[in-house]
Tab-separated table of C-alpha atoms and ligand atoms in Angstrom:
chain	number	residue	atom	x	y	z
F	1	MET	CA	49.923	132.600	146.104
F	2	TRP	CA	53.009	132.987	143.837
F	3	GLY	CA	54.418	130.037	145.794
F	4	GLN	CA	51.526	127.893	144.760
F	5	ILE	CA	51.829	129.101	141.105
F	6	ALA	CA	55.494	128.017	141.178
F	7	LYS	CA	54.604	124.835	142.815
F	8	LEU	CA	51.959	124.077	139.904
F	9	LEU	CA	54.317	124.943	137.255
F	10	LEU	CA	57.051	122.730	138.676
F	11	LEU	CA	54.668	119.831	138.994
F	12	ASN	CA	53.570	120.435	135.356
F	13	LEU	CA	57.126	120.821	134.124
F	14	ARG	CA	58.581	117.686	135.816
F	15	PRO	CA	57.650	115.195	133.269
F	16	ASN	CA	58.966	117.330	130.738
F	17	ILE	CA	62.310	118.087	132.451
F	18	LYS	CA	62.477	114.285	132.982
F	19	SER	CA	62.016	113.593	129.315
F	20	ILE	CA	64.328	116.317	128.231
F	21	SER	CA	67.143	115.032	130.405
F	22	GLU	CA	66.457	111.528	129.057
F	23	ALA	CA	66.709	112.534	125.620
F	24	ALA	CA	69.940	114.463	126.357
F	25	ARG	CA	71.454	111.475	127.960
F	26	SER	CA	70.495	109.205	125.205
F	27	MET	CA	71.883	111.875	122.500
F	28	ALA	CA	75.188	112.137	124.497
F	29	GLU	CA	75.463	108.360	124.698
F	30	ASN	CA	74.792	107.988	120.978
F	31	HIS	CA	77.262	111.055	120.316
F	32	SER	CA	80.054	109.463	122.500
F	33	LYS	CA	80.144	106.257	120.315
F	34	ARG	CA	83.176	106.911	118.011
F	35	GLY	CA	84.754	104.820	115.369
F	36	VAL	CA	87.621	102.312	116.162
F	37	LEU	CA	91.123	102.627	114.741
F	38	ILE	CA	92.377	99.223	113.590
F	39	VAL	CA	95.789	98.978	112.182
F	40	PHE	CA	97.284	95.921	110.125
F	41	GLU	CA	100.924	95.337	110.266
F	42	GLY	CA	103.198	92.816	109.080
F	43	CYS	CA	105.894	91.924	106.447
F	44	ASP	CA	105.555	91.953	102.756
F	45	ARG	CA	102.955	89.686	101.259
F	46	THR	CA	101.356	88.716	104.579
F	47	GLY	CA	97.922	89.691	102.985
F	48	LYS	CA	97.313	92.916	104.785
F	49	THR	CA	95.868	94.962	102.059
F	50	THR	CA	93.699	91.965	100.955
F	51	GLN	CA	92.189	91.686	104.740
F	52	CYS	CA	91.855	95.313	105.251
F	53	LYS	CA	89.750	95.832	102.014
F	54	LYS	CA	87.722	92.711	103.005
F	55	LEU	CA	87.208	93.823	106.447
F	56	VAL	CA	85.899	97.256	105.371
F	57	THR	CA	83.271	95.514	102.893
F	58	GLN	CA	82.218	93.087	105.589
F	59	LEU	CA	81.645	96.002	108.069
F	60	ASN	CA	79.802	98.119	105.597
F	61	ASP	CA	77.607	95.224	104.532
F	62	ALA	CA	76.642	94.758	108.390
F	63	GLY	CA	75.609	98.382	108.600
F	64	PHE	CA	78.966	99.619	110.229
F	65	ALA	CA	80.449	102.931	108.930
F	66	ALA	CA	84.092	101.917	108.074
F	67	GLN	CA	86.883	103.250	105.791
F	68	PHE	CA	90.054	101.848	104.417
F	69	MET	CA	93.233	103.975	104.740
F	70	ASN	CA	96.927	102.975	103.952
F	71	PHE	CA	100.323	104.366	104.698
F	72	PRO	CA	102.358	105.354	103.057
F	73	ASP	CA	99.655	107.301	101.425
F	74	ARG	CA	101.312	107.916	98.030
F	75	ASN	CA	98.833	110.676	96.934
F	76	THR	CA	99.923	113.614	99.343
F	77	GLN	CA	102.889	115.752	98.319
F	78	CYS	CA	104.947	113.929	100.777
F	79	GLY	CA	103.536	110.707	99.703
F	80	GLN	CA	104.819	111.387	96.043
F	81	LEU	CA	108.325	111.774	97.536
F	82	ILE	CA	108.026	108.461	99.435
F	83	ASN	CA	106.896	106.770	96.357
F	84	ARG	CA	109.967	108.031	94.340
F	85	TYR	CA	112.126	106.644	97.209
F	86	LEU	CA	110.359	103.252	97.316
F	87	THR	CA	110.715	102.779	93.411
F	88	ARG	CA	114.341	103.870	93.600
F	89	GLN	CA	113.916	107.034	91.584
F	90	ASP	CA	115.328	109.114	94.203
F	91	ASP	CA	117.482	108.621	97.426
F	92	PHE	CA	117.295	110.007	100.820
F	93	THR	CA	119.241	109.398	104.064
F	94	ASP	CA	117.633	106.857	106.559
F	95	GLU	CA	116.778	109.687	109.003
F	96	GLY	CA	115.282	111.751	106.255
F	97	ILE	CA	113.085	109.149	104.685
F	98	HIS	CA	111.864	108.052	108.182
F	99	LEU	CA	110.704	111.765	108.938
F	100	MET	CA	108.951	111.838	105.581
F	101	PHE	CA	107.100	108.712	106.494
F	102	THR	CA	106.121	110.150	109.731
F	103	LEU	CA	105.086	113.529	108.230
F	104	ASN	CA	102.820	111.369	105.833
F	105	ARG	CA	100.887	110.120	108.933
F	106	TRP	CA	100.545	113.630	110.488
F	107	GLU	CA	99.220	114.968	107.184
F	108	LYS	CA	96.262	112.687	107.664
F	109	MET	CA	95.699	113.181	111.512
F	110	LYS	CA	92.865	115.831	111.153
F	111	GLU	CA	91.056	113.940	108.660
F	112	MET	CA	91.369	110.670	110.725
F	113	GLU	CA	90.237	112.237	113.977
F	114	LYS	CA	87.235	113.812	112.273
F	115	LEU	CA	85.956	110.428	110.883
F	116	LEU	CA	86.675	108.599	114.200
F	117	ARG	CA	84.515	111.345	116.083
F	118	THR	CA	81.830	111.121	113.507
F	119	GLY	CA	81.482	107.395	114.013
F	120	VAL	CA	83.652	106.060	111.264
F	121	SER	CA	85.900	103.094	111.955
F	122	LEU	CA	89.187	103.154	110.289
F	123	ILE	CA	90.886	100.170	108.916
F	124	VAL	CA	94.529	101.005	108.372
F	125	ASP	CA	97.036	99.137	106.044
F	126	ARG	CA	100.533	100.023	108.082
F	127	TYR	CA	101.186	102.890	110.536
F	128	SER	CA	103.759	104.126	112.777
F	129	TYR	CA	104.796	100.463	113.627
F	130	SER	CA	105.944	99.994	110.162
F	131	GLY	CA	107.730	103.307	110.414
F	132	VAL	CA	109.628	102.381	113.551
F	133	ALA	CA	110.167	98.711	112.603
F	134	PHE	CA	111.500	99.244	108.960
F	135	SER	CA	113.926	102.264	110.056
F	136	ALA	CA	115.079	100.303	113.112
F	137	ALA	CA	115.777	97.298	110.901
F	138	LYS	CA	118.161	99.652	108.928
F	139	GLY	CA	120.014	100.321	112.035
F	140	LEU	CA	118.399	103.629	113.396
F	141	ASN	CA	118.009	103.870	117.123
F	142	MET	CA	114.350	102.769	118.075
F	143	ASP	CA	113.731	105.540	120.626
F	144	TRP	CA	114.856	108.017	117.888
F	145	CYS	CA	112.370	106.381	115.419
F	146	LYS	CA	109.371	106.567	117.970
F	147	ALA	CA	109.785	110.250	118.964
F	148	PRO	CA	108.260	112.052	115.980
F	149	GLU	CA	105.307	109.513	116.073
F	150	ALA	CA	104.358	110.608	119.541
F	151	GLY	CA	101.131	112.357	119.510
F	152	LEU	CA	99.576	110.609	116.620
F	153	LEU	CA	96.298	108.768	117.245
F	154	LYS	CA	96.918	105.484	118.995
F	155	PRO	CA	95.188	102.508	117.548
F	156	ASP	CA	92.661	100.568	119.536
F	157	LEU	CA	93.887	97.408	118.042
F	158	VAL	CA	97.007	96.228	116.110
F	159	VAL	CA	96.991	93.068	114.193
F	160	LEU	CA	100.474	91.774	113.302
F	161	LEU	CA	100.064	89.183	110.574
F	162	THR	CA	102.951	86.570	110.503
F	163	LEU	CA	103.867	83.812	107.916
F	164	SER	CA	106.511	81.173	108.187
F	165	PRO	CA	109.343	81.212	105.770
F	166	GLN	CA	107.621	78.192	103.976
F	167	ALA	CA	104.331	79.992	103.716
F	168	ILE	CA	105.980	83.036	102.245
F	169	ALA	CA	107.602	80.907	99.606
F	170	ARG	CA	104.272	79.750	98.634
F	171	ARG	CA	102.988	83.222	97.815
F	172	GLY	CA	105.479	83.792	94.970
F	173	GLY	CA	108.246	86.376	94.506
F	174	PHE	CA	108.983	89.915	95.764
F	175	GLY	CA	108.349	92.959	93.760
F	176	ASP	CA	110.949	95.372	92.826
F	177	GLU	CA	110.660	97.982	95.689
F	178	ARG	CA	113.209	98.650	98.142
F	179	TYR	CA	112.984	96.414	101.191
F	180	GLU	CA	111.640	93.447	99.503
F	181	VAL	CA	114.499	91.324	100.322
F	182	THR	CA	114.088	88.196	102.519
F	183	GLU	CA	116.930	88.843	104.993
F	184	PHE	CA	115.644	92.491	105.665
F	185	GLN	CA	112.088	91.233	106.151
F	186	ASN	CA	113.253	88.836	108.939
F	187	THR	CA	115.001	91.683	110.699
F	188	VAL	CA	111.807	93.826	110.305
F	189	MET	CA	109.901	91.134	112.124
F	190	ASP	CA	112.311	91.025	114.974
F	191	LYS	CA	111.626	94.814	115.382
F	192	TYR	CA	107.908	94.391	115.384
F	193	LEU	CA	108.075	91.781	117.969
F	194	LEU	CA	110.009	94.295	120.211
F	195	LEU	CA	107.107	96.800	119.598
F	196	ASN	CA	104.386	94.254	120.542
F	197	ASP	CA	102.166	95.531	123.518
F	198	GLU	CA	99.883	92.667	124.487
F	199	GLN	CA	97.405	95.388	125.842
F	200	TYR	CA	96.306	96.027	122.346
F	201	TRP	CA	98.077	93.989	119.843
F	202	LYS	CA	97.040	90.588	118.523
F	203	VAL	CA	99.674	88.484	116.531
F	204	LEU	CA	97.987	86.169	114.191
F	205	ASP	CA	99.384	83.453	111.789
F	206	ALA	CA	98.211	84.605	108.234
F	207	ASP	CA	98.815	81.124	106.852
F	208	LYS	CA	95.178	80.437	106.380
F	209	LYS	CA	92.515	80.668	103.334
F	210	ILE	CA	91.769	84.226	102.768
F	211	ASP	CA	88.034	83.964	103.671
F	212	ASP	CA	88.831	81.925	107.003
F	213	LEU	CA	91.282	84.631	108.016
F	214	ALA	CA	88.757	87.452	107.074
F	215	ALA	CA	86.129	85.693	109.453
F	216	ASP	CA	88.439	85.653	112.259
F	217	LEU	CA	89.312	89.353	111.586
F	218	TYR	CA	85.553	90.336	111.578
F	219	ASN	CA	84.833	88.782	114.868
F	220	ILE	CA	87.867	90.527	116.489
F	221	THR	CA	86.842	93.802	115.075
F	222	ILE	CA	83.258	93.491	116.329
F	223	ASP	CA	84.704	92.787	119.845
F	224	THR	CA	86.987	95.917	119.546
F	225	ILE	CA	84.043	97.927	118.442
F	226	LYS	CA	82.066	96.919	121.562
F	227	LYS	CA	84.953	97.319	123.762
F	228	CYS	CA	86.369	100.725	122.515
F	229	GLU	CA	83.556	102.759	120.934
F	230	THR	CA	82.950	104.777	124.191
F	231	ASN	CA	86.528	105.119	125.153
F	232	PRO	CA	88.219	108.480	124.612
F	233	LEU	CA	90.634	108.588	121.687
F	234	ALA	CA	94.357	108.112	122.872
F	235	LYS	CA	97.568	109.292	121.635
F	236	LEU	CA	100.832	107.452	120.978
F	237	TRP	CA	102.870	106.182	122.828
T	1	Z5A	N1	107.154	101.548	105.029
T	1	Z5A	C1	108.266	101.970	105.855
T	1	Z5A	O1	109.390	101.905	105.810
T	1	Z5A	N2	107.921	103.015	106.834
T	1	Z5A	C2	106.567	103.431	106.894
T	1	Z5A	O2	106.341	104.326	107.828
T	1	Z5A	C3	105.501	102.744	106.276
T	1	Z5A	C4	105.965	101.841	105.440
T	1	Z5A	C5	104.104	102.980	106.590
T	1	Z5A	C6	105.582	99.971	101.109
T	1	Z5A	O3	104.537	99.667	101.805
T	1	Z5A	C7	106.876	99.908	102.047
T	1	Z5A	O4	106.909	100.995	102.766
T	1	Z5A	C8	106.937	98.664	102.917
T	1	Z5A	C9	107.157	99.205	104.033
T	1	Z5A	C10	107.574	100.607	104.077
T	1	Z5A	N3	107.995	97.853	102.356
T	1	Z5A	N4	108.036	96.670	102.330
T	1	Z5A	N5	108.067	95.555	102.518
T	1	Z5A	P1	103.202	98.974	101.005
T	1	Z5A	O5	102.217	98.734	102.066
T	1	Z5A	O6	102.836	99.784	100.011
T	1	Z5A	O7	103.837	97.569	100.562
T	1	Z5A	P2	103.069	96.626	99.434
T	1	Z5A	O8	103.712	96.713	98.038
T	1	Z5A	O9	101.516	96.831	99.686
T	1	Z5A	O10	103.245	94.960	100.006
T	1	Z5A	P3	102.618	94.403	101.450
T	1	Z5A	O11	101.819	95.569	101.907
T	1	Z5A	O12	103.575	93.816	102.213
T	1	Z5A	O13	101.710	93.331	100.955
T	1	Z5A	P4	100.364	92.840	101.646
T	1	Z5A	O14	99.462	93.897	101.625
T	1	Z5A	O15	100.639	92.478	102.997
T	1	Z5A	O16	99.910	91.695	100.936
T	1	Z5A	P5	98.537	91.677	99.787
T	1	Z5A	O17	99.007	92.480	98.645
T	1	Z5A	O18	97.436	91.713	100.429
T	1	Z5A	O19	98.766	90.039	99.229
T	1	Z5A	C11	100.032	89.821	98.677
T	1	Z5A	C12	99.758	88.703	97.649
T	1	Z5A	O20	99.404	87.489	98.451
T	1	Z5A	C13	98.612	88.828	96.569
T	1	Z5A	O21	98.728	88.212	95.484
T	1	Z5A	C14	97.300	88.194	97.399
T	1	Z5A	O22	96.405	87.578	96.493
T	1	Z5A	C15	98.184	87.012	98.177
T	1	Z5A	N6	97.361	86.573	99.348
T	1	Z5A	C16	96.818	87.402	100.293
T	1	Z5A	N7	96.438	86.619	101.398
T	1	Z5A	C17	96.561	85.283	101.119
T	1	Z5A	C18	96.310	84.169	101.686
T	1	Z5A	N8	95.731	83.973	102.893
T	1	Z5A	N9	96.535	82.997	101.090
T	1	Z5A	C19	97.141	83.059	99.919
T	1	Z5A	N10	97.483	84.174	99.185
T	1	Z5A	C20	97.285	85.206	99.786
T	2	MG	MG1	99.762	95.997	101.011
């Protein structure tokens, strides 16, 4: 008799068990969709900040959760020291300022990971590749420069914006900050190209109308979201 009761109970419960497991699966699927990490790199005046901000607006307007971030983040304690260095109010050794730029990224890692895991895509204006390319352009060893960046979140996509010398000339003069010197910027581009990894980098000529480039970047971003939103987060390098 107890066996029959158990059988009846099981038959009655089966549809519920099925619907519970379906709901759990669908919850897990939704939950496992994370935000994507997209980084913009390139030399001075290639339009990184312009494009990052435009992209975030386009994504938000289309209903995607997305947020702008930039490095150096001059608002943190470490960022304020970096700002004093860039604006020539302070001086540090090349090694010292390199580590400060890196620390500035580590300061933001918990916040970035939390946002990505809750489904917010991050559109980031400069990242570790600026750190390595600028310091290596000053003569520091590239492997030494990469070492303290190891363990930071790895981007799903790096967009390297390039401009020909003629196109740069049409964008007006440099500002007053350190590094805003043509020859140095050329060396930085050589170092960027050494870091280029075709598996997750796209090198794009930025000599286009702002809106045309923004449309291309939006399409690339949507492809990246579709491709990467269920992948686990990865670490550099
Ligand atoms: N640095 C480092 O050494 N180590 C690190 O780890 C990191 C950075 C993270 C400050 O960075 C410096 O720190 C930087 C690298 C170093 N030094 N340099 N060079 P920053 O990001 O604060 O630098 P910035 O002052 O913002 O400059 P920028 O980022 O190079 O500019 P941009 O963002 O690429 O360009 P933009 O501000 O979007 O546009 C520049 C102008 O061009 C502006 O007038 C736009 O209206 C115009 N523009 C933009 N797009 C177009 C198009 N398509 N056509 C025509 N005109 C355009
Ligand atoms: Mg900028």
